[in-house]
PDB file of C-alpha atoms in Angstrom:
ATOM      1  CA  UNK U  85       2.887 -11.369  14.641  1.00 89.00           C
ATOM      2  CA  UNK U  86       1.556  -8.207  16.339  1.00 94.00           C
ATOM      3  CA  UNK U  87       3.215  -7.172  19.613  1.00 94.00           C
ATOM      4  CA  UNK U  88       3.095  -4.244  22.009  1.00 94.00           C
ATOM      5  CA  UNK U  89       6.242  -2.096  21.879  1.00 95.00           C
ATOM      6  CA  UNK U  90       7.156  -2.936  25.467  1.00 93.00           C
ATOM      7  CA  UNK U  91       7.693  -6.569  24.462  1.00 94.00           C
ATOM      8  CA  UNK U  92      10.531  -5.688  22.075  1.00 94.00           C
ATOM      9  CA  UNK U  93      11.818  -2.535  23.780  1.00 95.00           C
ATOM     10  CA  UNK U  94      11.602  -3.345  27.503  1.00 93.00           C
ATOM     11  CA  UNK U  95      14.527  -1.054  28.383  1.00 95.00           C
ATOM     12  CA  UNK U  96      12.770   1.997  26.886  1.00 95.00           C
ATOM     13  CA  UNK U  97      10.403   3.086  29.680  1.00 95.00           C
ATOM     14  CA  UNK U  98       8.384   5.355  27.331  1.00 95.00           C
ATOM     15  CA  UNK U  99       7.025   2.286  25.536  1.00 95.00           C
ATOM     16  CA  UNK U 100       5.172   1.156  28.672  1.00 94.00           C
ATOM     17  CA  UNK U 101       2.386   3.713  28.191  1.00 92.00           C
ATOM     18  CA  UNK U 102       2.042   3.631  24.406  1.00 93.00           C
ATOM     19  CA  UNK U 103      -1.216   1.984  23.388  1.00 91.00           C
ATOM     20  CA  UNK U 104      -1.622   3.260  19.821  1.00 92.00           C
ATOM     21  CA  UNK U 105       1.518   1.791  18.221  1.00 95.00           C
ATOM     22  CA  UNK U 106       2.659  -1.783  17.776  1.00 96.00           C
ATOM     23  CA  UNK U 107       5.218  -3.975  16.047  1.00 96.00           C
ATOM     24  CA  UNK U 108       4.035  -5.960  13.055  1.00 96.00           C
ATOM     25  CA  UNK U 109       6.406  -8.814  12.446  1.00 94.00           C
ATOM     26  CA  UNK U 110      10.034  -8.360  13.454  1.00 90.00           C
ATOM     27  CA  UNK U 111      10.741  -4.977  11.932  1.00 92.00           C
ATOM     28  CA  UNK U 112       7.642  -2.893  11.097  1.00 95.00           C
ATOM     29  CA  UNK U 113       6.461  -0.254  13.561  1.00 95.00           C
ATOM     30  CA  UNK U 114       2.798   0.590  12.979  1.00 95.00           C
ATOM     31  CA  UNK U 115       1.109   3.759  14.222  1.00 92.00           C
ATOM     32  CA  UNK U 116      -2.436   3.785  12.834  1.00 91.00           C
ATOM     33  CA  UNK U 117      -4.290   7.069  12.417  1.00 84.00           C
ATOM     34  CA  UNK U 118      -7.422   6.608  14.501  1.00 76.00           C
ATOM     35  CA  UNK U 119      -8.823  10.143  14.529  1.00 72.00           C
ATOM     36  CA  UNK U 120     -10.471  11.696  11.467  1.00 68.00           C
ATOM     37  CA  UNK U 121      -8.031  14.003   9.729  1.00 67.00           C
ATOM     38  CA  UNK U 122     -10.478  15.327   7.149  1.00 63.00           C
ATOM     39  CA  UNK U 123     -14.255  15.448   6.973  1.00 58.00           C
ATOM     40  CA  UNK U 124     -17.006  15.893   4.438  1.00 56.00           C
ATOM     41  CA  UNK U 125     -18.558  19.353   4.262  1.00 56.00           C
ATOM     42  CA  UNK U 126     -21.696  18.415   6.204  1.00 54.00           C
ATOM     43  CA  UNK U 127     -19.865  16.432   8.886  1.00 53.00           C
ATOM     44  CA  UNK U 128     -20.412  17.192  12.571  1.00 58.00           C
ATOM     45  CA  UNK U 129     -16.649  17.570  13.205  1.00 57.00           C
ATOM     46  CA  UNK U 130     -16.155  21.319  12.741  1.00 61.00           C
ATOM     47  CA  UNK U 131     -12.408  21.166  13.632  1.00 62.00           C
ATOM     48  CA  UNK U 132     -11.487  18.797  10.805  1.00 60.00           C
ATOM     49  CA  UNK U 133     -10.774  20.451   7.438  1.00 58.00           C
ATOM     50  CA  UNK U 134     -13.016  19.443   4.561  1.00 58.00           C
ATOM     51  CA  UNK U 135     -11.944  16.789   2.082  1.00 56.00           C
ATOM     52  CA  UNK U 136     -11.934  19.415  -0.643  1.00 60.00           C
ATOM     53  CA  UNK U 137      -9.300  21.515   1.194  1.00 58.00           C
ATOM     54  CA  UNK U 138      -6.077  19.550   0.763  1.00 56.00           C
ATOM     55  CA  UNK U 139      -3.913  22.634   1.405  1.00 58.00           C
ATOM     56  CA  UNK U 140      -4.248  21.901   5.140  1.00 63.00           C
ATOM     57  CA  UNK U 141      -1.975  18.983   6.014  1.00 67.00           C
ATOM     58  CA  UNK U 142      -2.594  17.269   9.339  1.00 77.00           C
ATOM     59  CA  UNK U 143       0.190  15.574  11.299  1.00 83.00           C
ATOM     60  CA  UNK U 144       0.231  12.717  13.790  1.00 86.00           C
ATOM     61  CA  UNK U 145       2.844  12.009  16.461  1.00 91.00           C
ATOM     62  CA  UNK U 146       4.746   8.719  16.354  1.00 94.00           C
ATOM     63  CA  UNK U 147       7.262   7.597  18.973  1.00 97.00           C
ATOM     64  CA  UNK U 148      10.333   5.708  17.761  1.00 97.00           C
ATOM     65  CA  UNK U 149      11.615   3.435  20.549  1.00 97.00           C
ATOM     66  CA  UNK U 150      15.214   3.946  21.594  1.00 96.00           C
ATOM     67  CA  UNK U 151      18.094   1.552  21.213  1.00 92.00           C
ATOM     68  CA  UNK U 152      17.860   1.214  17.441  1.00 94.00           C
ATOM     69  CA  UNK U 153      17.637   3.194  14.211  1.00 96.00           C
ATOM     70  CA  UNK U 154      14.438   3.538  12.196  1.00 97.00           C
ATOM     71  CA  UNK U 155      13.804   3.991   8.472  1.00 96.00           C
ATOM     72  CA  UNK U 156      10.766   5.754   7.047  1.00 94.00           C
ATOM     73  CA  UNK U 157       9.065   3.174   4.837  1.00 91.00           C
ATOM     74  CA  UNK U 158       7.987   5.773   2.248  1.00 87.00           C
ATOM     75  CA  UNK U 159      11.068   8.034   2.052  1.00 91.00           C
ATOM     76  CA  UNK U 160      13.942   5.793   3.167  1.00 95.00           C
ATOM     77  CA  UNK U 161      15.102   8.491   5.600  1.00 95.00           C
ATOM     78  CA  UNK U 162      16.797   7.168   8.752  1.00 97.00           C
ATOM     79  CA  UNK U 163      15.895   8.362  12.263  1.00 97.00           C
ATOM     80  CA  UNK U 164      17.527   7.714  15.625  1.00 97.00           C
ATOM     81  CA  UNK U 165      15.269   5.967  18.126  1.00 96.00           C
ATOM     82  CA  UNK U 166      14.114   7.540  21.379  1.00 96.00           C
ATOM     83  CA  UNK U 167      12.313  10.479  19.805  1.00 97.00           C
ATOM     84  CA  UNK U 168       8.824  11.526  18.766  1.00 97.00           C
ATOM     85  CA  UNK U 169       8.213  12.625  15.190  1.00 96.00           C
ATOM     86  CA  UNK U 170       5.315  14.523  13.652  1.00 93.00           C
ATOM     87  CA  UNK U 171       4.482  12.840  10.363  1.00 89.00           C
ATOM     88  CA  UNK U 172       2.055  14.071   7.717  1.00 83.00           C
ATOM     89  CA  UNK U 173      -1.116  12.029   7.321  1.00 79.00           C
ATOM     90  CA  UNK U 174      -3.135  12.110   4.151  1.00 65.00           C
TER      91      UNK U 174
END
Protein backbone atom coordinates (compact mmCIF):
# COMPACT_ATOMS: atom_id res chain seq x y z
CA UNK A 1 0.00 0.00 0.00
CA UNK A 2 2.82 2.44 0.85
CA UNK A 3 5.93 2.33 -1.35
CA UNK A 4 9.13 4.31 -1.78
CA UNK A 5 9.18 6.34 -5.01
CA UNK A 6 12.11 4.36 -6.40
CA UNK A 7 9.91 1.25 -6.54
CA UNK A 8 7.50 2.84 -9.03
CA UNK A 9 9.90 5.24 -10.76
CA UNK A 10 13.14 3.26 -11.06
CA UNK A 11 14.22 5.10 -14.23
CA UNK A 12 14.10 8.49 -12.47
CA UNK A 13 17.44 8.63 -10.63
CA UNK A 14 16.31 11.57 -8.43
CA UNK A 15 13.88 9.27 -6.61
CA UNK A 16 16.74 7.20 -5.19
CA UNK A 17 17.57 9.80 -2.53
CA UNK A 18 14.08 10.97 -1.61
CA UNK A 19 13.13 9.79 1.86
CA UNK A 20 10.28 12.17 2.72
CA UNK A 21 7.80 11.27 -0.04
CA UNK A 22 6.05 8.03 -0.87
CA UNK A 23 3.31 6.50 -2.99
CA UNK A 24 0.08 5.62 -1.24
CA UNK A 25 -1.80 3.09 -3.30
CA UNK A 26 -1.31 3.15 -7.06
CA UNK A 27 -1.76 6.84 -7.75
CA UNK A 28 -1.36 9.12 -4.70
CA UNK A 29 1.99 10.81 -4.08
CA UNK A 30 2.32 11.84 -0.43
CA UNK A 31 4.78 14.45 0.84
CA UNK A 32 4.07 14.97 4.55
CA UNK A 33 5.05 18.23 6.23
CA UNK A 34 7.36 17.14 9.03
CA UNK A 35 8.75 20.49 10.18
CA UNK A 36 6.67 22.98 12.17
CA UNK A 37 5.39 25.70 9.88
CA UNK A 38 3.81 27.82 12.60
CA UNK A 39 4.31 28.04 16.34
CA UNK A 40 2.54 29.32 19.41
CA UNK A 41 3.75 32.67 20.74
CA UNK A 42 5.77 31.18 23.61
CA UNK A 43 7.33 28.40 21.52
CA UNK A 44 11.10 27.92 21.45
CA UNK A 45 11.20 28.02 17.62
CA UNK A 46 11.89 31.71 16.96
CA UNK A 47 12.06 31.23 13.14
CA UNK A 48 8.51 29.91 12.81
CA UNK A 49 5.78 32.57 12.51
CA UNK A 50 3.14 32.59 15.23
CA UNK A 51 -0.20 30.89 14.72
CA UNK A 52 -1.89 34.26 14.95
CA UNK A 53 0.06 35.61 11.94
CA UNK A 54 -1.50 33.86 8.95
CA UNK A 55 -0.27 36.54 6.52
CA UNK A 56 3.03 34.62 6.33
CA UNK A 57 2.54 31.55 4.15
CA UNK A 58 5.18 28.85 4.36
CA UNK A 59 6.01 26.57 1.43
CA UNK A 60 7.40 23.06 1.20
CA UNK A 61 9.24 21.48 -1.74
CA UNK A 62 7.76 18.39 -3.39
CA UNK A 63 9.43 16.44 -6.20
CA UNK A 64 7.19 15.02 -8.92
CA UNK A 65 8.84 11.94 -10.46
CA UNK A 66 9.39 12.04 -14.20
CA UNK A 67 7.79 9.87 -16.83
CA UNK A 68 4.20 10.80 -16.00
CA UNK A 69 1.87 13.73 -15.42
CA UNK A 70 0.62 14.75 -11.98
CA UNK A 71 -2.60 16.41 -10.82
CA UNK A 72 -2.86 18.58 -7.72
CA UNK A 73 -5.47 16.89 -5.54
CA UNK A 74 -6.87 20.20 -4.26
CA UNK A 75 -6.83 22.37 -7.41
CA UNK A 76 -6.99 19.85 -10.27
CA UNK A 77 -4.04 21.59 -11.96
CA UNK A 78 -1.81 19.29 -14.02
CA UNK A 79 2.00 19.27 -13.74
CA UNK A 80 4.66 17.54 -15.82
CA UNK A 81 6.80 15.09 -13.86
CA UNK A 82 10.53 15.52 -13.32
CA UNK A 83 10.30 18.83 -11.49
CA UNK A 84 10.25 20.20 -7.96
CA UNK A 85 7.37 22.42 -6.88
CA UNK A 86 7.02 24.75 -3.91
CA UNK A 87 3.55 24.25 -2.49
CA UNK A 88 1.88 26.31 0.23
CA UNK A 89 1.37 24.55 3.55
CA UNK A 90 -1.23 25.69 6.02
